[in-house]
Structures are given as structure tokens and as C-alpha cells.
GROMACS .gro file of C-alpha atoms in nm:
model
  477
    1MET     CA    1   1.487   4.348   0.072
    2GLY     CA    2   1.379   4.050   0.333
    3THR     CA    3   1.147   3.731   0.379
    4LYS     CA    4   0.877   3.954   0.505
    5ASP     CA    5   0.790   4.114   0.202
    6ILE     CA    6   0.462   4.143   0.103
    7ILE     CA    7   0.273   4.301  -0.226
    8LEU     CA    8  -0.129   4.335  -0.253
    9ARG     CA    9  -0.221   4.395  -0.563
   10GLY     CA   10  -0.574   4.512  -0.758
   11ALA     CA   11  -0.757   4.661  -0.475
   12ARG     CA   12  -0.924   4.948  -0.447
   13VAL     CA   13  -0.644   5.185  -0.201
   14ILE     CA   14  -0.832   5.434  -0.015
   15THR     CA   15  -0.564   5.672   0.197
   16SER     CA   16  -0.623   5.992   0.325
   17SER     CA   17  -0.551   6.185   0.081
   18SER     CA   18  -0.650   5.904  -0.249
   19ASP     CA   19  -0.873   5.636  -0.333
   20GLY     CA   20  -0.815   5.434  -0.651
   21ILE     CA   21  -0.696   5.104  -0.770
   22THR     CA   22  -0.363   5.054  -0.676
   23ASP     CA   23  -0.088   4.810  -0.555
   24ASP     CA   24   0.051   4.843  -0.181
   25ALA     CA   25   0.364   4.697  -0.054
   26ILE     CA   26   0.509   4.616   0.240
   27SER     CA   27   0.812   4.486   0.411
   28ASP     CA   28   0.952   4.418   0.775
   29GLY     CA   29   0.619   4.585   0.885
   30LYS     CA   30   0.649   4.872   0.730
   31PHE     CA   31   0.437   5.042   0.385
   32THR     CA   32   0.660   5.092   0.126
   33ALA     CA   33   0.692   5.219  -0.242
   34PRO     CA   34   0.566   4.868  -0.440
   35THR     CA   35   0.896   4.943  -0.697
   36SER     CA   36   1.138   4.937  -0.355
   37ILE     CA   37   1.051   4.500  -0.356
   38GLU     CA   38   1.183   4.248  -0.558
   39PRO     CA   39   0.813   4.036  -0.672
   40GLN     CA   40   1.023   3.735  -0.690
   41THR     CA   41   1.094   3.747  -0.321
   42ALA     CA   42   0.771   3.856  -0.226
   43THR     CA   43   0.465   3.743  -0.099
   44GLU     CA   44   0.188   3.857  -0.395
   45ILE     CA   45  -0.177   3.839  -0.265
   46ASP     CA   46  -0.455   3.918  -0.542
   47CYS     CA   47  -0.672   4.148  -0.379
   48THR     CA   48  -0.929   4.251  -0.697
   49GLY     CA   49  -1.261   4.376  -0.570
   50ALA     CA   50  -1.124   4.428  -0.248
   51VAL     CA   51  -1.069   4.805  -0.050
   52LEU     CA   52  -0.796   4.871   0.185
   53THR     CA   53  -0.768   5.081   0.455
   54PRO     CA   54  -0.543   5.207   0.727
   55GLY     CA   55  -0.595   4.999   1.061
   56GLY     CA   56  -0.833   5.203   1.281
   57VAL     CA   57  -0.739   5.431   1.533
   58ASP     CA   58  -1.021   5.449   1.851
   59VAL     CA   59  -0.866   5.714   2.048
   60HIS     CA   60  -1.150   5.724   2.312
   61CYS     CA   61  -1.185   5.377   2.443
   62HIS     CA   62  -1.277   5.246   2.818
   63ILE     CA   63  -1.107   4.892   2.961
   64GLU     CA   64  -1.000   4.745   3.248
   65GLN     CA   65  -1.165   5.121   3.415
   66LEU     CA   66  -1.352   5.127   3.723
   67SER     CA   67  -1.615   5.369   3.697
   68GLY     CA   68  -1.753   5.698   3.864
   69MET     CA   69  -2.045   5.456   4.024
   70GLY     CA   70  -1.797   5.167   4.136
   71LEU     CA   71  -1.879   4.946   3.838
   72MET     CA   72  -1.578   4.806   3.672
   73ASN     CA   73  -1.611   4.715   3.292
   74ALA     CA   74  -1.699   4.445   3.167
   75ASP     CA   75  -1.362   4.410   2.892
   76THR     CA   76  -1.046   4.314   2.969
   77PHE     CA   77  -0.746   4.441   2.753
   78GLU     CA   78  -0.732   4.099   2.611
   79THR     CA   79  -1.143   4.091   2.545
   80ALA     CA   80  -1.198   4.431   2.419
   81THR     CA   81  -0.889   4.441   2.211
   82ARG     CA   82  -0.972   4.115   2.018
   83SER     CA   83  -1.340   4.259   1.942
   84ALA     CA   84  -1.114   4.550   1.805
   85LEU     CA   85  -0.933   4.365   1.576
   86LEU     CA   86  -1.200   4.196   1.458
   87GLY     CA   87  -1.398   4.522   1.378
   88GLY     CA   88  -1.106   4.657   1.202
   89THR     CA   89  -0.891   4.885   1.451
   90THR     CA   90  -0.567   4.829   1.539
   91THR     CA   91  -0.406   5.079   1.731
   92THR     CA   92  -0.701   5.171   2.096
   93VAL     CA   93  -0.651   5.522   2.330
   94SER     CA   94  -0.787   5.385   2.645
   95PHE     CA   95  -0.746   5.551   2.965
   96SER     CA   96  -0.550   5.552   3.316
   97PRO     CA   97  -0.751   5.668   3.586
   98GLN     CA   98  -0.581   5.870   3.938
   99THR     CA   99  -0.586   5.665   4.173
  100LYS     CA  100  -0.466   5.717   4.568
  101ASP     CA  101  -0.162   5.657   4.400
  102THR     CA  102   0.047   5.860   4.168
  103PHE     CA  103  -0.045   5.906   3.829
  104SER     CA  104   0.293   5.787   3.719
  105ALA     CA  105   0.195   5.435   3.910
  106SER     CA  106  -0.153   5.398   3.726
  107ALA     CA  107   0.002   5.491   3.375
  108LYS     CA  108   0.256   5.186   3.461
  109ASP     CA  109  -0.010   4.961   3.604
  110TYR     CA  110  -0.205   5.034   3.339
  111ALA     CA  111   0.079   4.921   3.103
  112GLN     CA  112   0.163   4.635   3.247
  113ARG     CA  113  -0.203   4.487   3.219
  114ALA     CA  114  -0.221   4.600   2.844
  115SER     CA  115   0.156   4.396   2.779
  116THR     CA  116  -0.031   4.070   2.895
  117GLY     CA  117  -0.367   4.117   2.791
  118ALA     CA  118  -0.365   4.371   2.488
  119MET     CA  119  -0.403   4.314   2.059
  120THR     CA  120  -0.376   4.619   1.904
  121ASP     CA  121  -0.125   4.901   1.950
  122HIS     CA  122  -0.182   5.096   2.238
  123ALA     CA  123  -0.157   5.415   2.502
  124PHE     CA  124  -0.309   5.607   2.753
  125HIS     CA  125  -0.522   5.950   2.839
  126ILE     CA  126  -0.425   6.011   3.191
  127ILE     CA  127  -0.724   6.123   3.389
  128ALA     CA  128  -0.689   6.417   3.620
  129SER     CA  129  -0.974   6.376   3.865
  130ASP     CA  130  -0.788   6.504   4.173
  131LEU     CA  131  -0.547   6.790   4.274
  132SER     CA  132  -0.579   6.773   4.626
  133ALA     CA  133  -0.249   6.627   4.710
  134PRO     CA  134   0.067   6.863   4.749
  135SER     CA  135   0.299   6.695   4.445
  136ALA     CA  136  -0.032   6.622   4.215
  137LEU     CA  137   0.076   6.890   3.927
  138GLN     CA  138   0.432   6.773   3.928
  139ASP     CA  139   0.354   6.425   3.892
  140LEU     CA  140   0.123   6.496   3.633
  141ALA     CA  141   0.389   6.652   3.434
  142LYS     CA  142   0.602   6.341   3.496
  143ALA     CA  143   0.345   6.127   3.306
  144VAL     CA  144   0.343   6.359   3.052
  145GLN     CA  145   0.710   6.359   2.993
  146ALA     CA  146   0.717   5.959   3.008
  147GLY     CA  147   0.489   5.967   2.632
  148HIS     CA  148   0.125   5.998   2.750
  149ARG     CA  149   0.067   6.297   2.579
  150SER     CA  150  -0.309   6.377   2.661
  151ILE     CA  151  -0.501   6.450   2.974
  152LYS     CA  152  -0.900   6.321   3.044
  153VAL     CA  153  -1.062   6.561   3.269
  154PHE     CA  154  -1.447   6.580   3.343
  155THR     CA  155  -1.648   6.846   3.385
  156THR     CA  156  -1.943   6.658   3.558
  157TYR     CA  157  -1.956   6.360   3.809
  158ASN     CA  158  -1.755   6.271   4.073
  159ILE     CA  159  -1.453   6.285   3.973
  160GLN     CA  160  -1.516   6.650   3.826
  161LEU     CA  161  -1.188   6.940   3.860
  162SER     CA  162  -1.341   7.286   3.951
  163ASP     CA  163  -1.262   7.543   3.677
  164ARG     CA  164  -1.019   7.681   3.879
  165GLU     CA  165  -0.847   7.325   3.875
  166ILE     CA  166  -0.876   7.277   3.475
  167CYS     CA  167  -0.734   7.568   3.468
  168ASP     CA  168  -0.411   7.492   3.667
  169VAL     CA  169  -0.424   7.171   3.402
  170LEU     CA  170  -0.418   7.369   3.073
  171ALA     CA  171  -0.137   7.595   3.204
  172LEU     CA  172   0.047   7.277   3.242
  173ALA     CA  173  -0.060   7.105   2.974
  174ASN     CA  174   0.029   7.431   2.761
  175THR     CA  175   0.429   7.411   2.935
  176GLU     CA  176   0.462   7.052   2.918
  177GLY     CA  177   0.332   7.015   2.544
  178ALA     CA  178  -0.034   6.778   2.599
  179LEU     CA  179  -0.354   6.762   2.447
  180VAL     CA  180  -0.648   6.868   2.714
  181CYS     CA  181  -0.958   6.642   2.647
  182VAL     CA  182  -1.271   6.709   2.857
  183HIS     CA  183  -1.583   6.549   2.866
  184ALA     CA  184  -1.829   6.862   2.872
  185GLU     CA  185  -2.119   6.883   3.036
  186ASN     CA  186  -2.251   7.176   3.328
  187ASP     CA  187  -2.317   6.957   3.620
  188GLY     CA  188  -2.509   7.164   3.772
  189LEU     CA  189  -2.792   7.171   3.526
  190ILE     CA  190  -2.744   6.744   3.529
  191GLY     CA  191  -2.805   6.782   3.918
  192TRP     CA  192  -3.121   6.923   3.894
  193THR     CA  193  -3.293   6.819   3.632
  194LYS     CA  194  -3.210   6.425   3.813
  195ASP     CA  195  -3.273   6.539   4.118
  196THR     CA  196  -3.656   6.647   3.986
  197LEU     CA  197  -3.679   6.359   3.741
  198LEU     CA  198  -3.672   6.149   4.017
  199ALA     CA  199  -3.846   6.317   4.317
  200ARG     CA  200  -4.159   6.346   4.056
  201GLY     CA  201  -4.113   5.957   4.030
  202LYS     CA  202  -3.975   6.006   3.598
  203THR     CA  203  -3.713   5.648   3.705
  204GLU     CA  204  -3.721   5.468   3.371
  205PRO     CA  205  -3.424   5.433   3.152
  206LYS     CA  206  -3.634   5.677   2.919
  207TRP     CA  207  -3.574   5.984   3.170
  208HIS     CA  208  -3.178   5.966   3.159
  209ALA     CA  209  -3.194   6.116   2.803
  210VAL     CA  210  -3.389   6.446   2.959
  211SER     CA  211  -3.164   6.446   3.315
  212HIS     CA  212  -2.873   6.555   3.088
  213PRO     CA  213  -3.001   6.869   2.911
  214ARG     CA  214  -2.890   6.963   2.580
  215LEU     CA  215  -2.754   7.308   2.726
  216ALA     CA  216  -2.522   7.109   2.990
  217GLU     CA  217  -2.343   7.022   2.685
  218ILE     CA  218  -2.387   7.373   2.496
  219ASP     CA  219  -2.283   7.553   2.821
  220ALA     CA  220  -1.977   7.346   2.927
  221VAL     CA  221  -1.876   7.369   2.546
  222GLU     CA  222  -1.835   7.726   2.509
  223ARG     CA  223  -1.720   7.766   2.884
  224LEU     CA  224  -1.412   7.500   2.766
  225ILE     CA  225  -1.386   7.719   2.455
  226ARG     CA  226  -1.308   8.006   2.665
  227PHE     CA  227  -1.047   7.810   2.819
  228ALA     CA  228  -0.846   7.671   2.510
  229GLU     CA  229  -0.858   7.999   2.421
  230PHE     CA  230  -0.725   8.213   2.712
  231PHE     CA  231  -0.418   7.946   2.734
  232ALA     CA  232  -0.401   7.903   2.360
  233THR     CA  233  -0.409   7.494   2.494
  234PRO     CA  234  -0.487   7.262   2.286
  235VAL     CA  235  -0.844   7.107   2.369
  236MET     CA  236  -0.979   6.790   2.241
  237LEU     CA  237  -1.353   6.816   2.288
  238PHE     CA  238  -1.480   6.473   2.359
  239HIS     CA  239  -1.850   6.294   2.219
  240ILE     CA  240  -2.048   6.571   2.104
  241SER     CA  241  -2.378   6.525   2.106
  242THR     CA  242  -2.561   6.876   1.992
  243HIS     CA  243  -2.645   7.110   1.689
  244GLU     CA  244  -2.524   7.392   1.929
  245ALA     CA  245  -2.244   7.244   2.034
  246VAL     CA  246  -2.118   7.235   1.675
  247ASP     CA  247  -2.190   7.563   1.613
  248ALA     CA  248  -2.002   7.694   1.898
  249ILE     CA  249  -1.658   7.487   1.784
  250ARG     CA  250  -1.689   7.601   1.427
  251SER     CA  251  -1.720   7.928   1.581
  252ALA     CA  252  -1.425   7.892   1.799
  253LYS     CA  253  -1.193   7.742   1.534
  254THR     CA  254  -1.275   8.008   1.249
  255ARG     CA  255  -1.141   8.263   1.447
  256GLY     CA  256  -0.825   8.053   1.572
  257VAL     CA  257  -0.886   7.871   1.884
  258PRO     CA  258  -0.724   7.600   1.945
  259VAL     CA  259  -0.968   7.328   1.992
  260TRP     CA  260  -1.101   6.977   1.810
  261ALA     CA  261  -1.387   6.760   1.862
  262GLU     CA  262  -1.521   6.427   1.782
  263THR     CA  263  -1.823   6.184   1.804
  264CYS     CA  264  -1.924   5.847   1.823
  265PRO     CA  265  -2.170   5.673   1.605
  266HIS     CA  266  -2.441   5.628   1.824
  267TYR     CA  267  -2.493   5.993   1.823
  268LEU     CA  268  -2.449   5.960   1.424
  269PHE     CA  269  -2.758   5.718   1.420
  270MET     CA  270  -2.974   5.634   1.769
  271ARG     CA  271  -3.165   5.879   1.922
  272ALA     CA  272  -3.303   5.989   2.264
  273ASP     CA  273  -3.619   5.772   2.168
  274ASP     CA  274  -3.440   5.463   2.148
  275LEU     CA  275  -3.370   5.399   2.547
  276ASP     CA  276  -3.801   5.465   2.502
  277VAL     CA  277  -3.891   5.044   2.584
  278PRO     CA  278  -4.058   4.886   2.890
  279GLY     CA  279  -3.901   4.803   3.176
  280ASP     CA  280  -3.535   4.791   3.253
  281GLU     CA  281  -3.441   4.750   2.880
  282GLY     CA  282  -3.399   5.101   2.761
  283ALA     CA  283  -3.063   5.127   3.021
  284LYS     CA  284  -2.876   4.914   2.674
  285TRP     CA  285  -2.875   5.227   2.518
  286MET     CA  286  -2.786   5.449   2.833
  287CYS     CA  287  -2.450   5.668   2.780
  288SER     CA  288  -2.361   6.020   2.848
  289PRO     CA  289  -2.434   6.246   2.650
  290PRO     CA  290  -2.781   6.064   2.596
  291GLN     CA  291  -2.821   6.032   2.229
  292ARG     CA  292  -3.041   6.372   2.065
  293THR     CA  293  -3.208   6.437   1.758
  294GLU     CA  294  -3.242   6.372   1.380
  295HIS     CA  295  -3.130   6.737   1.344
  296ASP     CA  296  -2.839   6.733   1.568
  297HIS     CA  297  -2.723   6.400   1.300
  298ALA     CA  298  -2.755   6.614   1.066
  299ALA     CA  299  -2.582   6.892   1.239
  300ARG     CA  300  -2.291   6.640   1.321
  301TRP     CA  301  -2.258   6.518   0.972
  302GLY     CA  302  -2.225   6.835   0.879
  303GLY     CA  303  -1.991   6.928   1.087
  304ARG     CA  304  -1.783   6.618   1.009
  305ALA     CA  305  -1.774   6.687   0.622
  306ASP     CA  306  -1.654   7.059   0.696
  307GLY     CA  307  -1.417   6.965   0.941
  308THR     CA  308  -1.525   7.091   1.265
  309LEU     CA  309  -1.570   6.734   1.415
  310SER     CA  310  -1.234   6.576   1.315
  311ILE     CA  311  -1.314   6.186   1.463
  312VAL     CA  312  -1.530   5.978   1.513
  313SER     CA  313  -1.418   5.715   1.809
  314SER     CA  314  -1.660   5.490   1.953
  315ASP     CA  315  -1.635   5.586   2.324
  316HIS     CA  316  -1.630   5.185   2.403
  317ALA     CA  317  -1.766   5.213   2.766
  318PRO     CA  318  -1.880   4.802   2.815
  319TYR     CA  319  -2.118   4.707   3.137
  320ARG     CA  320  -2.311   4.436   3.105
  321TYR     CA  321  -2.694   4.371   3.124
  322ASP     CA  322  -2.681   4.206   3.442
  323GLU     CA  323  -2.621   4.243   3.822
  324THR     CA  324  -2.209   4.363   3.709
  325GLY     CA  325  -2.335   4.609   3.504
  326LYS     CA  326  -2.616   4.796   3.396
  327LEU     CA  327  -2.834   4.619   3.671
  328ALA     CA  328  -2.551   4.624   3.945
  329ALA     CA  329  -2.870   4.805   4.142
  330GLY     CA  330  -3.110   4.542   4.129
  331PRO     CA  331  -3.417   4.491   3.885
  332GLY     CA  332  -3.618   4.810   3.780
  333ALA     CA  333  -3.346   5.048   3.989
  334ASP     CA  334  -3.367   5.441   3.861
  335PHE     CA  335  -3.189   5.521   3.586
  336SER     CA  336  -2.906   5.718   3.777
  337LYS     CA  337  -2.870   5.381   3.918
  338LYS     CA  338  -2.793   5.240   3.593
  339ALA     CA  339  -2.410   5.218   3.429
  340ASN     CA  340  -2.408   5.436   3.137
  341GLY     CA  341  -2.179   5.320   2.851
  342LEU     CA  342  -2.231   5.180   2.546
  343PRO     CA  343  -1.979   4.840   2.367
  344GLY     CA  344  -1.851   4.996   2.041
  345LEU     CA  345  -1.480   4.887   1.936
  346GLU     CA  346  -1.581   4.621   1.703
  347THR     CA  347  -1.861   4.857   1.536
  348ARG     CA  348  -1.697   5.165   1.500
  349MET     CA  349  -1.530   5.077   1.222
  350PRO     CA  350  -1.820   4.894   0.986
  351LEU     CA  351  -2.063   5.123   1.078
  352MET     CA  352  -1.851   5.399   0.939
  353PHE     CA  353  -1.753   5.237   0.637
  354ASP     CA  354  -2.114   5.145   0.554
  355ALA     CA  355  -2.191   5.518   0.623
  356ILE     CA  356  -1.905   5.668   0.437
  357VAL     CA  357  -1.801   5.465   0.150
  358SER     CA  358  -2.114   5.189   0.058
  359GLN     CA  359  -2.353   5.456   0.111
  360GLY     CA  360  -2.145   5.775  -0.009
  361ARG     CA  361  -2.263   5.998   0.290
  362LEU     CA  362  -1.880   6.140   0.229
  363ASP     CA  363  -1.590   6.081   0.018
  364GLY     CA  364  -1.346   5.752   0.124
  365GLN     CA  365  -1.076   5.967   0.226
  366ALA     CA  366  -1.331   6.113   0.461
  367PHE     CA  367  -1.355   5.727   0.611
  368VAL     CA  368  -0.979   5.749   0.674
  369ARG     CA  369  -0.936   6.080   0.778
  370THR     CA  370  -1.218   6.028   1.049
  371CYS     CA  371  -1.121   5.673   1.171
  372CYS     CA  372  -0.769   5.669   1.130
  373THR     CA  373  -0.583   5.989   1.044
  374GLU     CA  374  -0.694   6.244   1.210
  375PRO     CA  375  -0.691   6.008   1.534
  376ALA     CA  376  -0.354   5.946   1.471
  377ARG     CA  377  -0.230   6.268   1.406
  378LEU     CA  378  -0.412   6.445   1.725
  379HIS     CA  379  -0.352   6.197   1.915
  380SER     CA  380   0.054   6.201   1.890
  381LEU     CA  381   0.050   5.834   1.735
  382ALA     CA  382   0.348   5.874   1.483
  383ASN     CA  383   0.324   5.623   1.185
  384LYS     CA  384  -0.035   5.561   1.256
  385GLY     CA  385  -0.388   5.611   1.044
  386ASP     CA  386  -0.248   5.618   0.730
  387ILE     CA  387  -0.122   5.430   0.425
  388ALA     CA  388   0.228   5.624   0.319
  389PRO     CA  389   0.565   5.467   0.303
  390GLY     CA  390   0.735   5.404   0.629
  391TYR     CA  391   0.418   5.423   0.810
  392ASP     CA  392   0.330   5.095   1.022
  393ALA     CA  393   0.169   4.835   0.849
  394ASP     CA  394  -0.171   4.850   1.010
  395LEU     CA  395  -0.429   4.799   0.693
  396VAL     CA  396  -0.778   4.632   0.671
  397VAL     CA  397  -0.928   4.434   0.363
  398TRP     CA  398  -1.276   4.508   0.324
  399ASP     CA  399  -1.519   4.276   0.133
  400PRO     CA  400  -1.703   4.602  -0.018
  401ASN     CA  401  -2.056   4.398  -0.101
  402THR     CA  402  -2.100   4.166   0.208
  403THR     CA  403  -2.409   4.241   0.401
  404ARG     CA  404  -2.450   4.156   0.735
  405THR     CA  405  -2.732   4.238   1.017
  406PHE     CA  406  -2.624   4.259   1.376
  407GLY     CA  407  -2.761   3.986   1.625
  408PRO     CA  408  -2.855   4.076   1.995
  409ASN     CA  409  -2.492   3.863   2.097
  410ASP     CA  410  -2.281   3.841   1.793
  411LEU     CA  411  -1.947   4.051   1.899
  412ARG     CA  412  -1.701   3.926   2.016
  413ASP     CA  413  -1.629   4.163   2.361
  414ASN     CA  414  -1.770   4.065   2.718
  415VAL     CA  415  -2.072   4.290   2.773
  416GLY     CA  416  -2.316   3.998   2.608
  417ASP     CA  417  -2.516   4.255   2.397
  418ASN     CA  418  -2.508   4.421   2.124
  419PRO     CA  419  -2.671   4.731   2.106
  420TRP     CA  420  -2.712   4.744   1.735
  421ASP     CA  421  -2.900   4.470   1.761
  422GLY     CA  422  -3.144   4.449   1.389
  423THR     CA  423  -2.921   4.690   1.197
  424THR     CA  424  -2.791   4.555   0.879
  425ILE     CA  425  -2.490   4.736   0.714
  426THR     CA  426  -2.266   4.705   0.417
  427GLY     CA  427  -1.892   4.608   0.387
  428TRP     CA  428  -1.738   4.391   0.663
  429PRO     CA  429  -1.355   4.350   0.750
  430THR     CA  430  -1.180   3.969   0.599
  431ARG     CA  431  -0.836   4.016   0.731
  432VAL     CA  432  -0.686   4.275   0.876
  433MET     CA  433  -0.304   4.343   0.931
  434ARG     CA  434  -0.121   4.520   1.219
  435ARG     CA  435   0.247   4.562   1.215
  436GLY     CA  436   0.243   4.419   0.873
  437GLU     CA  437   0.169   4.084   1.027
  438TRP     CA  438  -0.239   3.960   0.951
  439VAL     CA  439  -0.365   3.966   1.294
  440VAL     CA  440  -0.744   3.853   1.200
  441VAL     CA  441  -0.822   3.596   0.880
  442ASP     CA  442  -1.194   3.495   0.781
  443ASP     CA  443  -1.324   3.622   1.070
  444GLN     CA  444  -1.060   3.434   1.320
  445VAL     CA  445  -0.827   3.637   1.534
  446ARG     CA  446  -0.442   3.517   1.494
  447ALA     CA  447  -0.305   3.790   1.744
  448PRO     CA  448  -0.146   3.625   2.065
  449CYS     CA  449  -0.264   3.832   2.365
  450GLY     CA  450   0.039   4.072   2.480
  451SER     CA  451   0.134   4.092   2.117
  452GLY     CA  452   0.016   4.480   2.076
  453ARG     CA  453   0.300   4.744   2.137
  454TRP     CA  454   0.297   5.057   2.355
  455CYS     CA  455   0.283   5.332   2.163
  456PRO     CA  456   0.525   5.631   2.295
  457ARG     CA  457   0.453   5.985   2.259
  458PRO     CA  458   0.751   6.139   2.330
  459HIS     CA  459   0.643   6.498   2.151
  460MET     CA  460   0.235   6.627   2.070
  461GLY     CA  461   0.128   6.622   1.748
  462ILE     CA  462  -0.087   6.929   1.740
  463LYS     CA  463   0.081   7.256   1.671
  464THR     CA  464  -0.086   7.575   1.692
  465ASP     CA  465  -0.053   7.898   1.592
  466ALA     CA  466  -0.257   8.064   1.879
  467THR     CA  467  -0.185   8.336   2.118
  468PRO     CA  468  -0.268   8.311   2.441
  469ALA     CA  469  -0.500   8.570   2.619
  470THR     CA  470  -0.308   8.925   2.686
  471GLU     CA  471  -0.379   8.846   3.072
  472TYR     CA  472  -0.182   8.513   3.065
  473THR     CA  473   0.136   8.641   2.913
  474GLN     CA  474   0.159   8.903   3.164
  475ALA     CA  475   0.090   8.653   3.451
  476THR     CA  476   0.345   8.461   3.349
  477SER     CA  477   0.625   8.674   3.189
   0.00000   0.00000   0.00000
């Protein structure tokens, strides 16, 4: 079939629907049936003892993005996607934040940045943070029509939309065919709790976790579920951290509400008391929403097991522990002046492989569905996230026996520290393929900067049979 034919023999191959010893075949950058390739014209690789999975799909990462506090992420597209490839992720979806210019102009700007730096294939969520311009919704619709099929909104921070504005976005998404992704926390509860803590001198990083009450997430999640139910618009609830939110999402899905949800490794493996260390050091683990409790860990794993939580994303939010990032307001500044976020592009897949495949927390197919297939399906990334004929040949070759203990600064991003320092995992990517080309071999990146491709999303991947509320139908008919 061609000079780019490859046959990988003898590995344990895990897909979204199967797990066993078999051969994989690749031709011209796509997976194909091994019987369709002439063995004498193909490059054969003995993968006995290895585990093969699809390349990871990380649909929640912040790259070259200015935070609400006015701080630029530490990572460029080059450093972020290099780190992603080394951790087994071959496709990323980051954010195109709204600026004073149009949504479309911002998306073009980020596409240009990625075209010269990104080594992963990639797409963008459009952040909607200001609908005051008369043409804002029309321009947002144009961005969706141009292939950006997901919109991100916040219910808190200085980039939040009001409930009324979120309704406008949901209505637009219903008409144009877009997934609405939500950072769901109640801004009033956060603001009151934060101000009260600071007024009482409770300023250390450990109080950050208290300043984001669990009821803030519960309230906003339940409210967004009702909004999704009213409009019958698909909603993705980002970074779920509380067991009560998991229960609310499970109940909503049972009654047919078009709502999906993700969580992140730091909510599965870290606790709020990880921030309780001397001085400013706890800032390294500050994120929003914050880590919670062991009980919440169990609920999230249960939610992943029964499908309530569909995805585990990194929420890669890279800030250095210095004056450019976490300590921009100076040493000893109160927690509200410290940047929120953890790096995670390089660690997400290995952490989840260790927990699910190595430790057997769930079955192997669950690892693939969680980290590859469902992120691609729900975010309209065609031919990504699985090993099947016609899919892009994005794959990871894992050494399932390699044991690695993370160090204080061993990631290949630009953050300068590893929040998983001291954590030991079993299983590590030895080779990574993107569209039929080896982009990582023996922990070395081979992909040129800018070799990643934009993934257009002409149609929304989610199909829903949900019916909008009677009042919505009456209002719009």
C-alpha cells in the first residue's frame, strides 16, 4: 500500500472496546487492518511485552493564555505540547480567550501561534467573557461556524457571565451546534468566604481551599444542569471536585439532561490538606476549584466507573513558583493574590495508566475511554482517540514494568517544578506516534515545532434526544 506501512506485532493493545494481544497496522498515517498490508513492504516492529493505547486527548489545557489576574501562562505552544507528547498526549484542546477584538480575531491569533509552535494536533475552546458589544453573539456564532465547536463560560471571577448572558450562549449553542463548557462555582459564596478569611488574617495558601466552599460548586453545577435541561443544549461541566456534584450530575443524566462532566488527576489523587505546608510553598498546589477529601476521591472514581464522569483532563495551568507566576505579588502575599493552577499535560496519562492499568482500579478499556476516546468524541475531534481502521495513527507504546518516581523539577514544560514530586508510578511511554510518525522515541521528542495540525470541527460530535422545556419551545416557535 505504500512506503509508510508499519506493523506493530505482539503487544497488548487496548482500545475503547477491546484489550488483548494482537497486531496493529498503520498505512499513510492511519490505522488499518493488518491483512491490508503486504508484510514484505512494511516496517515490522516487535512490541512483545509492551502495551499499546491510542494517543491521549487532553481537552482542557491553558497555553499562552493570560489569566484573570493578568499573568501569562509559563508555557508556549512549543513547551506545552513538547511536554504533552512526552507524557503520551498527541491531541490538545486549549483556549482562545476573548479580547477587545472579536472572537474570530482571537481564534485566528491563537491558530497562528499554534501553527509555529504546537507539536500536538490541536483545537480551541472559545472563551466568552463579555457579551456587551452589540455584535458579540453574531461574531461568536461565526467562530462556531468556522469550526470551533465548543464555548467556555465562567460563573465566577472577573470574566464571569451573568445567568442571563449564559442563557444567551446556551441558546446560540443550541442553534449553531456547539458544546458549552462551564467553570461552575458560585461567585458570591467564594467572594464572601475569601473576604471573611482575609479579614481575620487567614492568608496562607491552605486557606485557598476553604475560600472555595464545596457548596459553591454544588450550587453552580445544579444551576447549570437546569439551564441545560431548559435549552436541551449539551453542557460539559469542567473539573468536578465534590461528591455532591457527582450525585447531581448522575441524577441529571438519569433523567436525560444533556450534561457531561470531567474531573482531573489532582482531584483524584490530591487532598486539600496538601496545601497546608509552611510559608508560600502551598501555592504550588493551589487550583480552582481546590482539591477536596478522600470521600470525594471515592465518589469521583465511582462516577468514572458508572459513566457519570466521562473524561479526565489535565486542566494544565502552568505558573512558575517565582515572581513571574505564583509569587508575582511578592513573598508572603495572601492566597487571593497567588496564581491558581497546576501543570499536568505530561503527567495526566502516566498517572491514569498507573491507577487504572497497572493497579487495576478500572479495566484497560476504561483508561482509553477516559483519556482518549470520550474526550475526542464529546469534543468533536474526528478520527482521534481510538485504534480502529480509518482513525489517525496516534498511539503510545508503554513499558508497563517501568517504575518512575517523579522529582521536584523533572517535567519538560516551562514551569520549573513538578506538583507530583515523590509520587511513584508504574508504566511509562517509551514511544509516541502522531499520524503515523514517531514523535517521541526513548524519552526524546522528534517532532518539529509547528508540526501539529489544527483539527477543524465542522459538526458537533454529541447527539442528544433531549427535549427543551415547554416554555423554550413556546418562546422560540
